[in-house]
Amino acid sequence: MALRPPLTNLCKSGLLVLAITALSGCTSLRYYSQAISGQAALMWSAQPVESVLEDPATPEALRDKLKTAGTALKFAEEHLALPVGRAYSEYVAFERPYVVVNLVAVPEFSLAPHQWCYPIVGCQSYRGYFNLEDAQREQAEFIAEDYDTFIGGVTAYSTLGWFDDPLHPGFTRLPDDRMVALLFHELSHRVVYMEGDTAFNESFATAVELEGLRLWLEQHNQPQRFQQALVRLHQRGQTLALVAEASSRLDALYDQRNEISLEQLRADKTYIMNQLRDDYLALSADWALAGPFGREPPPFNNAHLALFRQYNQYVPAFRQLLREHDFRFAEFYQAVEALAKQANEARQQQLRALAQRFDEHL
């Protein structure tokens, strides 16, 4: 299965799981082996950014990107209270269009993604592979069990501070503003990480990314780029509304899976998915910038919707929480940590209330 470029931006970042404990089972051992060897290869190939900048053979475009990244990291530390440390102080080059690929698998009649559980970091709703063929082998196993699946190229990932993550072409191939935003996103994973709740973690990181980018562009007096960022944000919000409405209809349908025939379930599911795609194409027809699903997305399935919701589901709530702390990021992080410690029902209630207040201020 080839990667579909219009959808790879849905999976723009991820948390790579690394295990140093031995686990039983060939699949687990094979997975951890590729994860450890892939991470090790990146670390061994990395060079200090200073050395790359001093090398006369370094292309000027790459030199400019690395300088911009350095400025962004300083900004992240000073203005966003992000724990930079030695992160992104090295650079590793590679030719492939992604650093890893992520596999998402969701049952045929559910929007709850399969969870992979690991030592140290708990459970996650996707699994990262350095090798596309390895991901496709596991994908085939899920397809045989009638799961909806998606494989997307990952631009960057975080090791949660266990290693000093390097800069690489996944960052430097991006326009400056999007590279800066991605750095903020990945660094935020070092601040708060809630075991077993991908949507919480990614929505939090996306909120930091968006508000951090806004402040960065304001400081650098780049109104045009700021407007583009606002346009992308607005498009994301409109798309999320479509996905939320379709998800509600699908949830209602899936609740009837024991009451109606398999053929009817599949027909109704296909109708809702096709309607979502048509609505998205109609919504995005006049957009100057490509939307979150690209210009011509393939037919949607449960995995596409689950992945999109993970990165966006709670973003309005976290943006409102940051606003209520007057954009004092250190205080905001403390509030997010407290939120993560709450019981699930209380946490969900507070997130819904925050999102409602955010909508009221639009």
PDB file of N, CA and C in Angstrom, residues 308-348:
ATOM      1  N   PHE A 308      -8.027  11.782  12.920  1.00  0.00           N
ATOM      2  CA  PHE A 308      -8.260  13.222  12.880  1.00  0.00           C
ATOM      3  C   PHE A 308      -8.783  13.723  14.224  1.00  0.00           C
ATOM      4  N   ARG A 309      -9.680  12.966  14.835  1.00  0.00           N
ATOM      5  CA  ARG A 309     -10.234  13.378  16.123  1.00  0.00           C
ATOM      6  C   ARG A 309      -9.165  13.375  17.210  1.00  0.00           C
ATOM      7  N   GLN A 310      -8.226  12.454  17.147  1.00  0.00           N
ATOM      8  CA  GLN A 310      -7.178  12.394  18.165  1.00  0.00           C
ATOM      9  C   GLN A 310      -6.366  13.679  18.203  1.00  0.00           C
ATOM     10  N   TYR A 311      -6.100  14.258  17.058  1.00  0.00           N
ATOM     11  CA  TYR A 311      -5.262  15.452  17.008  1.00  0.00           C
ATOM     12  C   TYR A 311      -6.045  16.734  17.223  1.00  0.00           C
ATOM     13  N   ASN A 312      -7.366  16.672  17.204  1.00  0.00           N
ATOM     14  CA  ASN A 312      -8.145  17.906  17.212  1.00  0.00           C
ATOM     15  C   ASN A 312      -9.281  17.930  18.227  1.00  0.00           C
ATOM     16  N   GLN A 313      -9.614  16.793  18.801  1.00  0.00           N
ATOM     17  CA  GLN A 313     -10.831  16.670  19.588  1.00  0.00           C
ATOM     18  C   GLN A 313     -10.924  17.685  20.721  1.00  0.00           C
ATOM     19  N   TYR A 314      -9.829  17.880  21.458  1.00  0.00           N
ATOM     20  CA  TYR A 314      -9.858  18.750  22.630  1.00  0.00           C
ATOM     21  C   TYR A 314      -9.086  20.063  22.421  1.00  0.00           C
ATOM     22  N   VAL A 315      -8.720  20.367  21.200  1.00  0.00           N
ATOM     23  CA  VAL A 315      -7.925  21.572  20.958  1.00  0.00           C
ATOM     24  C   VAL A 315      -8.642  22.831  21.431  1.00  0.00           C
ATOM     25  N   PRO A 316      -9.937  23.042  21.109  1.00  0.00           N
ATOM     26  CA  PRO A 316     -10.609  24.255  21.624  1.00  0.00           C
ATOM     27  C   PRO A 316     -10.567  24.348  23.140  1.00  0.00           C
ATOM     28  N   ALA A 317     -10.725  23.216  23.833  1.00  0.00           N
ATOM     29  CA  ALA A 317     -10.707  23.233  25.293  1.00  0.00           C
ATOM     30  C   ALA A 317      -9.343  23.672  25.823  1.00  0.00           C
ATOM     31  N   PHE A 318      -8.276  23.131  25.250  1.00  0.00           N
ATOM     32  CA  PHE A 318      -6.946  23.497  25.719  1.00  0.00           C
ATOM     33  C   PHE A 318      -6.604  24.939  25.359  1.00  0.00           C
ATOM     34  N   ARG A 319      -7.053  25.413  24.217  1.00  0.00           N
ATOM     35  CA  ARG A 319      -6.810  26.816  23.863  1.00  0.00           C
ATOM     36  C   ARG A 319      -7.547  27.743  24.830  1.00  0.00           C
ATOM     37  N   GLN A 320      -8.758  27.353  25.234  1.00  0.00           N
ATOM     38  CA  GLN A 320      -9.502  28.156  26.203  1.00  0.00           C
ATOM     39  C   GLN A 320      -8.809  28.143  27.561  1.00  0.00           C
ATOM     40  N   LEU A 321      -8.313  26.994  27.968  1.00  0.00           N
ATOM     41  CA  LEU A 321      -7.617  26.897  29.256  1.00  0.00           C
ATOM     42  C   LEU A 321      -6.376  27.787  29.255  1.00  0.00           C
ATOM     43  N   LEU A 322      -5.664  27.825  28.153  1.00  0.00           N
ATOM     44  CA  LEU A 322      -4.495  28.701  28.045  1.00  0.00           C
ATOM     45  C   LEU A 322      -4.922  30.158  28.082  1.00  0.00           C
ATOM     46  N   ARG A 323      -6.022  30.476  27.422  1.00  0.00           N
ATOM     47  CA  ARG A 323      -6.539  31.842  27.425  1.00  0.00           C
ATOM     48  C   ARG A 323      -6.912  32.268  28.847  1.00  0.00           C
ATOM     49  N   GLU A 324      -7.529  31.354  29.602  1.00  0.00           N
ATOM     50  CA  GLU A 324      -7.948  31.683  30.962  1.00  0.00           C
ATOM     51  C   GLU A 324      -6.772  31.858  31.907  1.00  0.00           C
ATOM     52  N   HIS A 325      -5.600  31.389  31.494  1.00  0.00           N
ATOM     53  CA  HIS A 325      -4.376  31.635  32.266  1.00  0.00           C
ATOM     54  C   HIS A 325      -3.551  32.762  31.639  1.00  0.00           C
ATOM     55  N   ASP A 326      -4.241  33.588  30.823  1.00  0.00           N
ATOM     56  CA  ASP A 326      -3.621  34.775  30.216  1.00  0.00           C
ATOM     57  C   ASP A 326      -2.331  34.432  29.489  1.00  0.00           C
ATOM     58  N   PHE A 327      -2.307  33.254  28.876  1.00  0.00           N
ATOM     59  CA  PHE A 327      -1.171  32.794  28.069  1.00  0.00           C
ATOM     60  C   PHE A 327       0.128  32.723  28.865  1.00  0.00           C
ATOM     61  N   ARG A 328      -0.020  32.490  30.154  1.00  0.00           N
ATOM     62  CA  ARG A 328       1.143  32.184  30.988  1.00  0.00           C
ATOM     63  C   ARG A 328       1.338  30.664  30.900  1.00  0.00           C
ATOM     64  N   PHE A 329       2.266  30.286  30.059  1.00  0.00           N
ATOM     65  CA  PHE A 329       2.368  28.876  29.676  1.00  0.00           C
ATOM     66  C   PHE A 329       2.721  27.970  30.851  1.00  0.00           C
ATOM     67  N   ALA A 330       3.594  28.410  31.731  1.00  0.00           N
ATOM     68  CA  ALA A 330       3.974  27.557  32.856  1.00  0.00           C
ATOM     69  C   ALA A 330       2.759  27.246  33.732  1.00  0.00           C
ATOM     70  N   GLU A 331       1.923  28.253  33.979  1.00  0.00           N
ATOM     71  CA  GLU A 331       0.702  28.023  34.758  1.00  0.00           C
ATOM     72  C   GLU A 331      -0.263  27.117  34.001  1.00  0.00           C
ATOM     73  N   PHE A 332      -0.344  27.318  32.714  1.00  0.00           N
ATOM     74  CA  PHE A 332      -1.200  26.479  31.867  1.00  0.00           C
ATOM     75  C   PHE A 332      -0.786  25.016  31.960  1.00  0.00           C
ATOM     76  N   TYR A 333       0.518  24.754  31.901  1.00  0.00           N
ATOM     77  CA  TYR A 333       0.992  23.369  31.974  1.00  0.00           C
ATOM     78  C   TYR A 333       0.613  22.734  33.320  1.00  0.00           C
ATOM     79  N   GLN A 334       0.701  23.515  34.383  1.00  0.00           N
ATOM     80  CA  GLN A 334       0.303  22.998  35.697  1.00  0.00           C
ATOM     81  C   GLN A 334      -1.178  22.649  35.717  1.00  0.00           C
ATOM     82  N   ALA A 335      -1.986  23.482  35.073  1.00  0.00           N
ATOM     83  CA  ALA A 335      -3.424  23.219  35.011  1.00  0.00           C
ATOM     84  C   ALA A 335      -3.711  21.966  34.188  1.00  0.00           C
ATOM     85  N   VAL A 336      -2.966  21.765  33.118  1.00  0.00           N
ATOM     86  CA  VAL A 336      -3.146  20.575  32.283  1.00  0.00           C
ATOM     87  C   VAL A 336      -2.738  19.319  33.055  1.00  0.00           C
ATOM     88  N   GLU A 337      -1.650  19.416  33.800  1.00  0.00           N
ATOM     89  CA  GLU A 337      -1.224  18.277  34.624  1.00  0.00           C
ATOM     90  C   GLU A 337      -2.298  17.919  35.656  1.00  0.00           C
ATOM     91  N   ALA A 338      -2.897  18.937  36.261  1.00  0.00           N
ATOM     92  CA  ALA A 338      -3.963  18.690  37.226  1.00  0.00           C
ATOM     93  C   ALA A 338      -5.174  18.056  36.545  1.00  0.00           C
ATOM     94  N   LEU A 339      -5.478  18.514  35.341  1.00  0.00           N
ATOM     95  CA  LEU A 339      -6.584  17.963  34.580  1.00  0.00           C
ATOM     96  C   LEU A 339      -6.343  16.489  34.256  1.00  0.00           C
ATOM     97  N   ALA A 340      -5.122  16.159  33.915  1.00  0.00           N
ATOM     98  CA  ALA A 340      -4.782  14.778  33.567  1.00  0.00           C
ATOM     99  C   ALA A 340      -4.941  13.834  34.745  1.00  0.00           C
ATOM    100  N   LYS A 341      -4.838  14.353  35.958  1.00  0.00           N
ATOM    101  CA  LYS A 341      -4.931  13.512  37.156  1.00  0.00           C
ATOM    102  C   LYS A 341      -6.373  13.273  37.593  1.00  0.00           C
ATOM    103  N   GLN A 342      -7.306  13.987  36.993  1.00  0.00           N
ATOM    104  CA  GLN A 342      -8.700  13.821  37.383  1.00  0.00           C
ATOM    105  C   GLN A 342      -9.257  12.493  36.871  1.00  0.00           C
ATOM    106  N   ALA A 343     -10.335  12.038  37.500  1.00  0.00           N
ATOM    107  CA  ALA A 343     -11.051  10.872  36.999  1.00  0.00           C
ATOM    108  C   ALA A 343     -11.616  11.186  35.624  1.00  0.00           C
ATOM    109  N   ASN A 344     -11.766  10.169  34.799  1.00  0.00           N
ATOM    110  CA  ASN A 344     -12.134  10.368  33.396  1.00  0.00           C
ATOM    111  C   ASN A 344     -13.411  11.193  33.240  1.00  0.00           C
ATOM    112  N   GLU A 345     -14.452  10.877  33.990  1.00  0.00           N
ATOM    113  CA  GLU A 345     -15.731  11.587  33.839  1.00  0.00           C
ATOM    114  C   GLU A 345     -15.586  13.060  34.200  1.00  0.00           C
ATOM    115  N   ALA A 346     -14.881  13.361  35.271  1.00  0.00           N
ATOM    116  CA  ALA A 346     -14.678  14.755  35.675  1.00  0.00           C
ATOM    117  C   ALA A 346     -13.833  15.490  34.642  1.00  0.00           C
ATOM    118  N   ARG A 347     -12.815  14.814  34.127  1.00  0.00           N
ATOM    119  CA  ARG A 347     -11.954  15.440  33.113  1.00  0.00           C
ATOM    120  C   ARG A 347     -12.744  15.753  31.841  1.00  0.00           C
ATOM    121  N   GLN A 348     -13.555  14.810  31.398  1.00  0.00           N
ATOM    122  CA  GLN A 348     -14.358  15.023  30.202  1.00  0.00           C
ATOM    123  C   GLN A 348     -15.335  16.173  30.385  1.00  0.00           C
TER     124      GLN A 348
END
